[in-house]
Coordinates of N, CA and C in Angstrom, one line a residue:
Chain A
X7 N 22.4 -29.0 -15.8 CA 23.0 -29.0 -17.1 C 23.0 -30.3 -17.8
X8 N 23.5 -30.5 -19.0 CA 23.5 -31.4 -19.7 C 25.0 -32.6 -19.3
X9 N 24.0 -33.6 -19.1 CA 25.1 -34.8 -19.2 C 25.2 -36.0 -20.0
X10 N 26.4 -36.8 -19.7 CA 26.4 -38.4 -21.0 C 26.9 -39.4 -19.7
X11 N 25.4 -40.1 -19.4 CA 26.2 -41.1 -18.5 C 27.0 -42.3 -20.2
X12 N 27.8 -42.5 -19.8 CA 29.1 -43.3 -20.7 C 29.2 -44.4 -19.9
X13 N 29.1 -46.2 -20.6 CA 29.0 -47.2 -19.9 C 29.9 -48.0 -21.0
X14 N 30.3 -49.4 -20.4 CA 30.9 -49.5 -19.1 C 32.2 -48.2 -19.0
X15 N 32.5 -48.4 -17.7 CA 33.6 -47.6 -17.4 C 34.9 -47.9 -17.9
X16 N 35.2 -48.9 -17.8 CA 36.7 -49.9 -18.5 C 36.2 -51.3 -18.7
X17 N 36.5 -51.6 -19.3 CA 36.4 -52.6 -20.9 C 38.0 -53.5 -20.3
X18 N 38.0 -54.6 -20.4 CA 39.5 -55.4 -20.7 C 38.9 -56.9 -21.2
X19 N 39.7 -57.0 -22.5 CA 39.5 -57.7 -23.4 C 40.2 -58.8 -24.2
X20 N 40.4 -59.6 -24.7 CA 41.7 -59.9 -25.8 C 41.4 -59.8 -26.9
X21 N 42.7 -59.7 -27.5 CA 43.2 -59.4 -28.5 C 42.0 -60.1 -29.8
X22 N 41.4 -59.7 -30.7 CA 40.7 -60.5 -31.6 C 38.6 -60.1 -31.0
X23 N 38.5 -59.5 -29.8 CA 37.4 -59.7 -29.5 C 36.5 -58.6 -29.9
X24 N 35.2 -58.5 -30.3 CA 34.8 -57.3 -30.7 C 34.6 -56.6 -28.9
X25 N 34.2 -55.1 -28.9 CA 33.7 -54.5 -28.3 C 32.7 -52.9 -28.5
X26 N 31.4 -53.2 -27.1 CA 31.1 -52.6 -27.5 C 30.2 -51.0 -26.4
X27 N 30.3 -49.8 -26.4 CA 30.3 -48.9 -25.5 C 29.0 -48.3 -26.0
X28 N 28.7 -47.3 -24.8 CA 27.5 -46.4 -25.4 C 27.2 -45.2 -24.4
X29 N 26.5 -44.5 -24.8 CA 26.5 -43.1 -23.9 C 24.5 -42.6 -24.6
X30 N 24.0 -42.3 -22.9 CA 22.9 -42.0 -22.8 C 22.7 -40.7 -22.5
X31 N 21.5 -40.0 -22.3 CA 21.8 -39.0 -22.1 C 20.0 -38.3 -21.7
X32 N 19.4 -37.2 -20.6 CA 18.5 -37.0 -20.8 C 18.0 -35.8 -21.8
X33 N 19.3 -35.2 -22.6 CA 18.7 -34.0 -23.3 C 18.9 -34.7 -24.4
X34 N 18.1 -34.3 -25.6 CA 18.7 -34.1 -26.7 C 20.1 -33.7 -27.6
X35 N 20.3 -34.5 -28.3 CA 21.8 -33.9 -29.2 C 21.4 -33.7 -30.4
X36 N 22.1 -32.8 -31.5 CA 21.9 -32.7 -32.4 C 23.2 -33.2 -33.4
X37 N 24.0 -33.3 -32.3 CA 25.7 -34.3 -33.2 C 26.0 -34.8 -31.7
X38 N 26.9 -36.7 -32.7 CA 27.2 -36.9 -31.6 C 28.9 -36.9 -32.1
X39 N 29.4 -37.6 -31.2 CA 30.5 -37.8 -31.6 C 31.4 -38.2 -30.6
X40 N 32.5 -39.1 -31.5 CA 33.6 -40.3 -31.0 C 34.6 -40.2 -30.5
X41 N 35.5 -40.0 -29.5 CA 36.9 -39.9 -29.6 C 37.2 -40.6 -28.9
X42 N 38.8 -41.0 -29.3 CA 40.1 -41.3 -28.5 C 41.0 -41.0 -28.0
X43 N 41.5 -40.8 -26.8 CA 42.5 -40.1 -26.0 C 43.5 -41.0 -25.6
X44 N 44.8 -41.0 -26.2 CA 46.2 -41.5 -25.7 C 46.6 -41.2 -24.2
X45 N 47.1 -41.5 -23.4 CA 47.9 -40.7 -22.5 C 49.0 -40.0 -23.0
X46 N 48.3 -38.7 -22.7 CA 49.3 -37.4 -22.6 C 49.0 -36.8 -24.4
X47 N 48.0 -37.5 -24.1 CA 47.6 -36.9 -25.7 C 46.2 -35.8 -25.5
X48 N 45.6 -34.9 -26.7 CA 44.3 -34.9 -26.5 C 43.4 -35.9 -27.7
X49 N 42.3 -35.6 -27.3 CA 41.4 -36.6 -27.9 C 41.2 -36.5 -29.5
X50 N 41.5 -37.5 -30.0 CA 41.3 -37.6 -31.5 C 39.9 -38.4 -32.1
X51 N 39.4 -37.5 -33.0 CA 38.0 -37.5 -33.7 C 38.0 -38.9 -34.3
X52 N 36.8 -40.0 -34.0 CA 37.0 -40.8 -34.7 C 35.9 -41.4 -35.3
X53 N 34.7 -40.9 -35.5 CA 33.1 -41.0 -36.0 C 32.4 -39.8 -35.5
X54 N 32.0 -39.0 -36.7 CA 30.7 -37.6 -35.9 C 29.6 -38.5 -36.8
X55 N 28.5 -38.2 -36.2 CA 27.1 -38.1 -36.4 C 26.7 -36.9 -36.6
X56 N 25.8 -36.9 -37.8 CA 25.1 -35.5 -37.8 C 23.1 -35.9 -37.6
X57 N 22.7 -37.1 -38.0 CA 21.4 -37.4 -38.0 C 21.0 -38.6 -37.3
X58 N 19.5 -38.4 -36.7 CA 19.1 -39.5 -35.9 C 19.0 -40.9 -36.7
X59 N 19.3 -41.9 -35.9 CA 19.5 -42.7 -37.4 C 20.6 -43.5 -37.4
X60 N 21.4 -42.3 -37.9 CA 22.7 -42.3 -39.0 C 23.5 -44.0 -37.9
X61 N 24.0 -44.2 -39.0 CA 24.7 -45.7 -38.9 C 26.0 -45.5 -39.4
X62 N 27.1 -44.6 -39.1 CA 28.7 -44.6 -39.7 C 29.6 -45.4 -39.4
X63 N 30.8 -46.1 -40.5 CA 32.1 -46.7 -40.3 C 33.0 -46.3 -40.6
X64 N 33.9 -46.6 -39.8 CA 35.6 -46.0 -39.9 C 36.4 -47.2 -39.9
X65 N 36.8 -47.5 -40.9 CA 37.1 -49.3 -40.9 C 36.6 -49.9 -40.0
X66 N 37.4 -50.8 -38.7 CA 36.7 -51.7 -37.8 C 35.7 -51.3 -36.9
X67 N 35.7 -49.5 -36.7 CA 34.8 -48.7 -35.9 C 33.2 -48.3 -36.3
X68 N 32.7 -48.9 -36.1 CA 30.6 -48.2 -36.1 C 30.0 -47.4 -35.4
X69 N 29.6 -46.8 -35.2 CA 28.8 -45.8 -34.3 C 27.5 -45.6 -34.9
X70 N 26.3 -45.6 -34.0 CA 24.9 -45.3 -34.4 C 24.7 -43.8 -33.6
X71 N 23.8 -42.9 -34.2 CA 23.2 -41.5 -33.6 C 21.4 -42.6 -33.4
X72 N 21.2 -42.9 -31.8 CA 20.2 -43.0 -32.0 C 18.7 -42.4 -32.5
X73 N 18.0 -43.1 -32.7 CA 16.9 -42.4 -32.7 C 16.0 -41.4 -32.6
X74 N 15.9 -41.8 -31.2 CA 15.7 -40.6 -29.9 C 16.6 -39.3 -29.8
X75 N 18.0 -39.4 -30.1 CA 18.2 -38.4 -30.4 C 19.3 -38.1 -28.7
X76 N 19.0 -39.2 -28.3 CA 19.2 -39.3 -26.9 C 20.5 -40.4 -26.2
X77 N 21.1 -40.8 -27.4 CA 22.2 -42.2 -27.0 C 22.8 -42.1 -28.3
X78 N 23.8 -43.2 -28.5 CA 24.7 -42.9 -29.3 C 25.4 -44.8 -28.9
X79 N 26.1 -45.2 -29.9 CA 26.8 -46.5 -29.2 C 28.0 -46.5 -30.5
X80 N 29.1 -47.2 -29.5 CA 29.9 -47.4 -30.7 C 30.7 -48.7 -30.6
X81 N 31.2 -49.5 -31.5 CA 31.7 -50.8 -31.7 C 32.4 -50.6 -32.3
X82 N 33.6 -51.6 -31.8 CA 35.0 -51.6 -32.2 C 35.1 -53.5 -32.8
X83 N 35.5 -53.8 -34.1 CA 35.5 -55.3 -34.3 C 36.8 -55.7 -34.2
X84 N 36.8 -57.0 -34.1 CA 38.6 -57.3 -33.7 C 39.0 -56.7 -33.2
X85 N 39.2 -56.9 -32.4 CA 40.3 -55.3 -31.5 C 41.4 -55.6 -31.7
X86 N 42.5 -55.0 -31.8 CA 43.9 -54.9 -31.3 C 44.5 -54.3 -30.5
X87 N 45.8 -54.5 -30.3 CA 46.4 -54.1 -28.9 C 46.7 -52.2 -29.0
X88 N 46.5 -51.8 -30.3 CA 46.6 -49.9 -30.4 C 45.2 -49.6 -30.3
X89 N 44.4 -50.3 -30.2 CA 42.9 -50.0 -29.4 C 43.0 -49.2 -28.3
X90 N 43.9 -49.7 -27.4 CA 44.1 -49.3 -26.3 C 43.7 -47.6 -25.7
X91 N 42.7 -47.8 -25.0 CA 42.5 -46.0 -25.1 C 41.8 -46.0 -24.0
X92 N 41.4 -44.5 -24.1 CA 40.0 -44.1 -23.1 C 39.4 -43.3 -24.6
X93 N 38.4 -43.6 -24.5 CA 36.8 -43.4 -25.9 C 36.2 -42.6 -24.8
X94 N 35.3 -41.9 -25.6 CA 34.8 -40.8 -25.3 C 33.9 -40.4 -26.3
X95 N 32.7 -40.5 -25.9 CA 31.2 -39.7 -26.8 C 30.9 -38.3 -26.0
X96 N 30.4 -37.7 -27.1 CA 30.3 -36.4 -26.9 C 29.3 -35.7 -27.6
X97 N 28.6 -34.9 -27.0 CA 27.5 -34.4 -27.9 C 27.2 -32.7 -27.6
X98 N 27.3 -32.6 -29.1 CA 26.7 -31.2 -29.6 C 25.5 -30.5 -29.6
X99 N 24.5 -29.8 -28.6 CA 23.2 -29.3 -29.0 C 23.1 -28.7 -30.3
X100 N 24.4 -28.2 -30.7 CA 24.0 -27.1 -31.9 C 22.7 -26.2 -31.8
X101 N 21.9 -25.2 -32.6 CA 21.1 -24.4 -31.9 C 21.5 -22.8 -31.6
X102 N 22.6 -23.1 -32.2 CA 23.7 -21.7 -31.4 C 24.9 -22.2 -30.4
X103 N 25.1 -23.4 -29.4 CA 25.7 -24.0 -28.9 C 26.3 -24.6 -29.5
X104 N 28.0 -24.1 -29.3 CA 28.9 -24.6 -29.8 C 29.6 -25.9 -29.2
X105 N 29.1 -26.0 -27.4 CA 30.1 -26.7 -26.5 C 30.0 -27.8 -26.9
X106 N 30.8 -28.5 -26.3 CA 31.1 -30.2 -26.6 C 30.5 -30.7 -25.1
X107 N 29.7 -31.5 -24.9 CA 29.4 -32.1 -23.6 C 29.7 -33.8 -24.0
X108 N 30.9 -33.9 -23.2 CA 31.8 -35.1 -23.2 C 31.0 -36.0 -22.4
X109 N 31.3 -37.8 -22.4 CA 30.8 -38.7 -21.2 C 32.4 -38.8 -20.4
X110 N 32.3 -39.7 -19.1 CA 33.4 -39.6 -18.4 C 34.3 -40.7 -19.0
X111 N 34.0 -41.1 -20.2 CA 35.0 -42.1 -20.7 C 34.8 -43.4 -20.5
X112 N 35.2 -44.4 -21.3 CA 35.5 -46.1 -21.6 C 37.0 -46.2 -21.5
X113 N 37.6 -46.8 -20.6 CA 38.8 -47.3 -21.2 C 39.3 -48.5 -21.1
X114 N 39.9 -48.8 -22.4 CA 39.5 -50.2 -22.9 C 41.4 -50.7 -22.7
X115 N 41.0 -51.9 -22.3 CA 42.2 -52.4 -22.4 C 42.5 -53.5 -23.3
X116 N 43.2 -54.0 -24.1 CA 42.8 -55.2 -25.2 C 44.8 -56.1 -24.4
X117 N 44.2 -57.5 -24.0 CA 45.1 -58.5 -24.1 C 45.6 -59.1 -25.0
X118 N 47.3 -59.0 -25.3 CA 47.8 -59.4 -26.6 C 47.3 -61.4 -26.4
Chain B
X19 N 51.1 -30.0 -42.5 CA 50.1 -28.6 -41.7 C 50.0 -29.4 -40.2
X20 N 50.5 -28.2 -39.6 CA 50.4 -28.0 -37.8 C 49.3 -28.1 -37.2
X21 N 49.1 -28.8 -37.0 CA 48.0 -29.3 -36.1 C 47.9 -27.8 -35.3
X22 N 46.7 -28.1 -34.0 CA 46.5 -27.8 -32.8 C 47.9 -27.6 -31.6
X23 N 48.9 -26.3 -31.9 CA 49.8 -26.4 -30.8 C 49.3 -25.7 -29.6
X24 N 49.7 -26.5 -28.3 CA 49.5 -25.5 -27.1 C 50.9 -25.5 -25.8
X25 N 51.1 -24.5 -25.4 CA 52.4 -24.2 -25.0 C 51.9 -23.3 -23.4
X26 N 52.5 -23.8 -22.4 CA 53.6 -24.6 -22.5 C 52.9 -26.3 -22.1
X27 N 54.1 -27.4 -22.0 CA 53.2 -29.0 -22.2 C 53.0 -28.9 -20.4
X28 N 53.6 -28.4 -19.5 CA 53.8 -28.9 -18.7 C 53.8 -27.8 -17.9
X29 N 53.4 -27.5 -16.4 CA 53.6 -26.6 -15.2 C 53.5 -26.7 -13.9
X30 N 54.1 -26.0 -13.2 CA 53.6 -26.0 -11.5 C 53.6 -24.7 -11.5
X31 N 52.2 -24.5 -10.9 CA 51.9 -22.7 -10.1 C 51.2 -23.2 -8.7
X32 N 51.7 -22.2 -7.7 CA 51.3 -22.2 -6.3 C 50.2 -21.7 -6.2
X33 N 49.5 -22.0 -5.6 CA 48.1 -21.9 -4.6 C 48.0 -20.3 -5.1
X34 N 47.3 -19.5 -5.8 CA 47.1 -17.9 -5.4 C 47.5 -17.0 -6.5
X35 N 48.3 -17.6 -7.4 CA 49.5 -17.1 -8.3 C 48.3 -17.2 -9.8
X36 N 48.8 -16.3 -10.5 CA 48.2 -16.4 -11.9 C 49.0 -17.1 -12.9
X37 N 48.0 -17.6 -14.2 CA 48.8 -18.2 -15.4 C 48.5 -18.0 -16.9
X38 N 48.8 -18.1 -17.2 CA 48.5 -18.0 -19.0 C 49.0 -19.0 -19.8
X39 N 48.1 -19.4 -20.6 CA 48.1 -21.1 -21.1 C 48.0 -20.6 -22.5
X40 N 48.9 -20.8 -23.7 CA 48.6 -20.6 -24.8 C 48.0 -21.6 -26.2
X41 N 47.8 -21.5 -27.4 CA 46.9 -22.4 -27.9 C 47.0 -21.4 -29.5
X42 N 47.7 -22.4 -30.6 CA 47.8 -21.6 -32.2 C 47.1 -22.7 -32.4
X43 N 45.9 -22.1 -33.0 CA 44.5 -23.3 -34.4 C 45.7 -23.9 -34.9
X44 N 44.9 -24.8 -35.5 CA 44.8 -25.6 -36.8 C 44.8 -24.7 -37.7
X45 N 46.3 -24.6 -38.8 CA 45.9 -23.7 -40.1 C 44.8 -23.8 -41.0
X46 N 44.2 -22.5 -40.7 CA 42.7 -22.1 -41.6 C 41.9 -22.2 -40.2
X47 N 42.0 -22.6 -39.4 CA 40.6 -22.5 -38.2 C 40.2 -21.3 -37.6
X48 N 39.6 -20.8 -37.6 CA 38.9 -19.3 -36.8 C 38.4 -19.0 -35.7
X49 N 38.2 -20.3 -34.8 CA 37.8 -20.6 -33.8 C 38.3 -21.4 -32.8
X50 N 38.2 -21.1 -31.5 CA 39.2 -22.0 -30.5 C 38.3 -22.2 -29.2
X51 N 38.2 -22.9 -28.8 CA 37.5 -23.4 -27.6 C 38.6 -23.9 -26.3
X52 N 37.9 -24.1 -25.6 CA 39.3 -24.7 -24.1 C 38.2 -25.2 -23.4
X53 N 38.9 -26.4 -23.0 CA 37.9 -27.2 -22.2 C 38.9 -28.0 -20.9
X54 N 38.8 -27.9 -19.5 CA 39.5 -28.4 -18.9 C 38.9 -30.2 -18.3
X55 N 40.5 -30.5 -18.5 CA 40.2 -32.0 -18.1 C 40.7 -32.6 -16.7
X56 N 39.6 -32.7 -15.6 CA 40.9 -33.2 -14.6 C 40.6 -35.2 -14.4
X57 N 41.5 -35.3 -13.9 CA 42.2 -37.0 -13.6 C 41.2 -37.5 -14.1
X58 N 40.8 -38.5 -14.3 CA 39.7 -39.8 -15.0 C 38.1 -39.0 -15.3
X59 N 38.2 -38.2 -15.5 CA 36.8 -37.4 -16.1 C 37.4 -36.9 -17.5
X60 N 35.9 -36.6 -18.1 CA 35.8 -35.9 -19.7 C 35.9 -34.4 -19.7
X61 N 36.4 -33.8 -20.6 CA 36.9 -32.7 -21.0 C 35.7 -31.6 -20.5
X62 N 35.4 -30.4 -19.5 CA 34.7 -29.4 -19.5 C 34.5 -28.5 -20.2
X63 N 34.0 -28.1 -21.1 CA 33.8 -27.1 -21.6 C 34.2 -25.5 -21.0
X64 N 34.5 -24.6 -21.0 CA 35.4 -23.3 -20.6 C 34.5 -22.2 -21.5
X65 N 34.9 -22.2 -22.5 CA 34.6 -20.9 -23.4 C 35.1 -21.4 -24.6
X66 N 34.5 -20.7 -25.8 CA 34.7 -20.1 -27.3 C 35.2 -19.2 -27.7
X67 N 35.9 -19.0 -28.2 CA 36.2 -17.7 -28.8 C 36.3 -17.8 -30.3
X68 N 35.9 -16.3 -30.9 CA 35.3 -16.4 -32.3 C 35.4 -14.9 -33.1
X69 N 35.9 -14.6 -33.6 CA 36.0 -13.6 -34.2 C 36.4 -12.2 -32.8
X70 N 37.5 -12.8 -31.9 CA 38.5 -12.3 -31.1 C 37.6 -11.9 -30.1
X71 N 36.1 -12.7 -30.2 CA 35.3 -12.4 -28.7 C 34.7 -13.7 -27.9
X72 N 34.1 -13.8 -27.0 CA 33.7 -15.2 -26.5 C 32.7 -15.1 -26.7
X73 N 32.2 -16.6 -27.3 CA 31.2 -16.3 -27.8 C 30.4 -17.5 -27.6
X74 N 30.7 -17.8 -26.4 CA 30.1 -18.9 -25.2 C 30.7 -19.2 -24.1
X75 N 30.3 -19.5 -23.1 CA 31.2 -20.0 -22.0 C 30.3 -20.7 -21.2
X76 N 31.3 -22.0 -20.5 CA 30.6 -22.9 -19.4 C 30.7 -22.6 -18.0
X77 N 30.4 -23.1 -17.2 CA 30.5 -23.5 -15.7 C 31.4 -23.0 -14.8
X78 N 31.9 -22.1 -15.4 CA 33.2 -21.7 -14.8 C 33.5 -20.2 -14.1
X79 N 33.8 -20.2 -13.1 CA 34.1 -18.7 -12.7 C 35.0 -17.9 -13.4
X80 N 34.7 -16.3 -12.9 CA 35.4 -15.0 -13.6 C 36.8 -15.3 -13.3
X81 N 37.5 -16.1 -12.7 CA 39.2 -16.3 -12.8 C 39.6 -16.7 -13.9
X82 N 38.3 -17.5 -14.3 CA 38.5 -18.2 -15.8 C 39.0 -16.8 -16.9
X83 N 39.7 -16.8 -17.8 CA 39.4 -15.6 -18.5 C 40.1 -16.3 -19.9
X84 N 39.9 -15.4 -21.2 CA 40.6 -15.6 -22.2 C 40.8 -14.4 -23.0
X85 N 41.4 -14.9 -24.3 CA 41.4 -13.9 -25.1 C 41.9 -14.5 -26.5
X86 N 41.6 -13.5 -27.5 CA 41.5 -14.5 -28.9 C 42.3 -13.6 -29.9
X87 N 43.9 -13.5 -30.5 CA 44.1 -12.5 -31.1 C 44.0 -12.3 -32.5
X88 N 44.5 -11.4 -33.4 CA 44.0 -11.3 -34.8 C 44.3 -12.8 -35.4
X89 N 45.3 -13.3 -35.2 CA 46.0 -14.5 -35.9 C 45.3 -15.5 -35.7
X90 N 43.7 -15.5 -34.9 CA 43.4 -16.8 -34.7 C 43.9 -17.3 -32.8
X91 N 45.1 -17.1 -32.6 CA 45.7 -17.8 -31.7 C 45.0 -17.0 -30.2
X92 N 45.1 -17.8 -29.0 CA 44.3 -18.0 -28.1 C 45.2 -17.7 -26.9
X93 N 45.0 -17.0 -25.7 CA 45.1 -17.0 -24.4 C 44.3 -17.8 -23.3
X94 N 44.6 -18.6 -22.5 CA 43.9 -18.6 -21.3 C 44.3 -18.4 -20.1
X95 N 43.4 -17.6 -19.5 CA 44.1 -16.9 -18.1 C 43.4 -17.7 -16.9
X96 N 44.2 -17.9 -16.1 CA 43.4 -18.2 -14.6 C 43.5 -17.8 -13.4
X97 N 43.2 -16.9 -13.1 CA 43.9 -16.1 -11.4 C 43.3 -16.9 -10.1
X98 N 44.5 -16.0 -9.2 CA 44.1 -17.0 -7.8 C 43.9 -18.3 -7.9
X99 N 44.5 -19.1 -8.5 CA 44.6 -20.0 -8.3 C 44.4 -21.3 -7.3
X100 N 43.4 -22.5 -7.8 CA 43.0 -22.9 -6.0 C 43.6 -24.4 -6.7
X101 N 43.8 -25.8 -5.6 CA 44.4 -27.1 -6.2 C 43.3 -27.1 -7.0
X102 N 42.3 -26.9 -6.9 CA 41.2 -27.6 -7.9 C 41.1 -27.2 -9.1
X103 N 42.2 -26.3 -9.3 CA 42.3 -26.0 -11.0 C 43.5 -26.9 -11.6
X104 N 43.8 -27.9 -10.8 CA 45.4 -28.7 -11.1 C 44.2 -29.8 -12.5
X105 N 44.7 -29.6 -13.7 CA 43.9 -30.7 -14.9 C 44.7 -30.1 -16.0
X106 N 44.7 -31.4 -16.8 CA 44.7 -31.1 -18.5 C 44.0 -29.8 -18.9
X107 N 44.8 -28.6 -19.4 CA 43.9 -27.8 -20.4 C 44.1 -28.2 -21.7
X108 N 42.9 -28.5 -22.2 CA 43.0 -28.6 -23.8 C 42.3 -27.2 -25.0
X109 N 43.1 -27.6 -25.5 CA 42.9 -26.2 -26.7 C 41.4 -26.6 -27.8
X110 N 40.9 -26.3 -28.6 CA 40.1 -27.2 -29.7 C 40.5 -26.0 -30.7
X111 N 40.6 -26.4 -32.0 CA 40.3 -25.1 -33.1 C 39.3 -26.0 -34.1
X112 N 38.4 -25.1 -34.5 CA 37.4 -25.2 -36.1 C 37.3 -24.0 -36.9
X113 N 36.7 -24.4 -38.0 CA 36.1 -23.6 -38.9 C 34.8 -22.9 -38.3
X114 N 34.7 -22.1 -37.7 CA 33.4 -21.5 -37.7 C 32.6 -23.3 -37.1
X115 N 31.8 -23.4 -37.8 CA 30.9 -24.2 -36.3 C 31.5 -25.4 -37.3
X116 N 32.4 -26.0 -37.7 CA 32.9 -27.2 -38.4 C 33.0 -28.5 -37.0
X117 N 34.1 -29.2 -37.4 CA 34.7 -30.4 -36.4 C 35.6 -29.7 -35.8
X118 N 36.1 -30.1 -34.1 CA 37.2 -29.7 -33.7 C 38.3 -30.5 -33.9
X119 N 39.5 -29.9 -34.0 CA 40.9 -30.6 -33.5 C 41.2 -30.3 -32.4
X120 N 41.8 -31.1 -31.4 CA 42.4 -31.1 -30.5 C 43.6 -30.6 -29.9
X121 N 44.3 -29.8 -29.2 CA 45.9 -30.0 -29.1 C 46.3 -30.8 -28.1
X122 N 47.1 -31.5 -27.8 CA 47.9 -32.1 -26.6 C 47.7 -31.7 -25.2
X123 N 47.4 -30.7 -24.9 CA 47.1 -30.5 -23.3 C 48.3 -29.3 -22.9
X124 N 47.1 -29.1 -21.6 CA 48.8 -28.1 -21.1 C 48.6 -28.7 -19.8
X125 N 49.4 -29.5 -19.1 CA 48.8 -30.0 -17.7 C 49.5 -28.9 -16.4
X126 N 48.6 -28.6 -16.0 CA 48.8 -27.6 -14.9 C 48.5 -28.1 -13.6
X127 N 49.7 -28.3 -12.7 CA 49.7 -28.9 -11.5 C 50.0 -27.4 -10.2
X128 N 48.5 -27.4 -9.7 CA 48.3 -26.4 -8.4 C 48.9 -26.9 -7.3
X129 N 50.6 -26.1 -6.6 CA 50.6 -26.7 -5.5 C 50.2 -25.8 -4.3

């Protein structure tokens, strides 16, 4: 089946530093997509890609849909201390496939 | 507008025993997905449901079950129960093939 190796595993950082994650993959996606998960939360949306290419911002947050069609990366600038998460890329075949095929997560820790 | 609710937040079922995990969209969503999360791993995909049928499903055995009623809102069933179903269930609702929202989880601890 389809998987997202997701690198690094945890991130710890300080306060002010950029950071930056990525998720590979051997199939194809046709969306990717960003989230964040609190503890004891579920994951909140925070950049979709719909095209190879595509270059999106969400104020301090960027994400690229690479090329290939096959990776995905996302950068956080300045970090601050509500950074604090586990990130999570995820990708869509679309095609009729609706599932979400998640990576095992980044979690980032940011030092005040 | 109410987000993604899922009820109940929190449980313990024994080794063998059945459960039912509930899940109300996002107002206006039509669609609901469940994907299980256990300890430091990403969310698995489970099933879809979509006009009160499933209309995909992942990796998962027939204990898995669901059901989708007129209102949109969602059942998940799990029988026989083994530890290795103890994880975050999470709910998703969309529009038809739109973006998902999330709910909170239902964390279900197998003892």
């Amino acid at each position: 089946g389809q998987q997202l190796n997701q690198s690094p595993q945890s991130m710890f950082i300080q306060e002010g530093e950029d950071v930056s994650m990525n998720c590979t993959s051997s199939s194809i996606f046709n969306t990717w997509l960003w989230y964040k998960q609190d503890p004891g939360e579920g994951p909140v949306l925070l950049i979709a890609l719909y095209k190879a290419g595509e270059l999106t911002s969400n104020g301090r947050l960027t994400a690229q849909f690479g090329i290939t069609r096959k990776d995905s990366f996302l950068n956080i600038s300045a970090s601050i201390p509500s950074d604090v998460g586990i990130y999570f890329c995820a990708g869509q075949l679309g095609g009729g496939s609706e599932k979400l095929v998640f990576g095992k997560g980044t979690k980032l820790t940011v030092n005040p | 507008d109410a987000g993604v609710t899922q009820s109940p937040t929190h449980l313990i079922k024994t080794r063998g025993q059945q459960v039912t995990l509930r899940c109300s969209p996002k107002s206006g969503h039509d669609t609901v997905s469940w994907y299980q999360q256990a300890l430091g791993q990403g969310p698995q995909f489970i099933f879809q449901y979509y006009e009160e049928e499933e209309r995909q499903r992942g990796n998962f055995p027939d204990r898995f079950s669901g059901h989708q009623f007129p209102n949109y809102s969602s059942e998940l069933n799990v029988n026989a129960l083994l530890l290795g179903d103890s994880a975050l269930y999470l709910c998703a609702s969309s529009l038809a093939r739109g973006g998902y929202t999330f709910g909170s989880g239902t964390r279900l601890t197998v003892v």
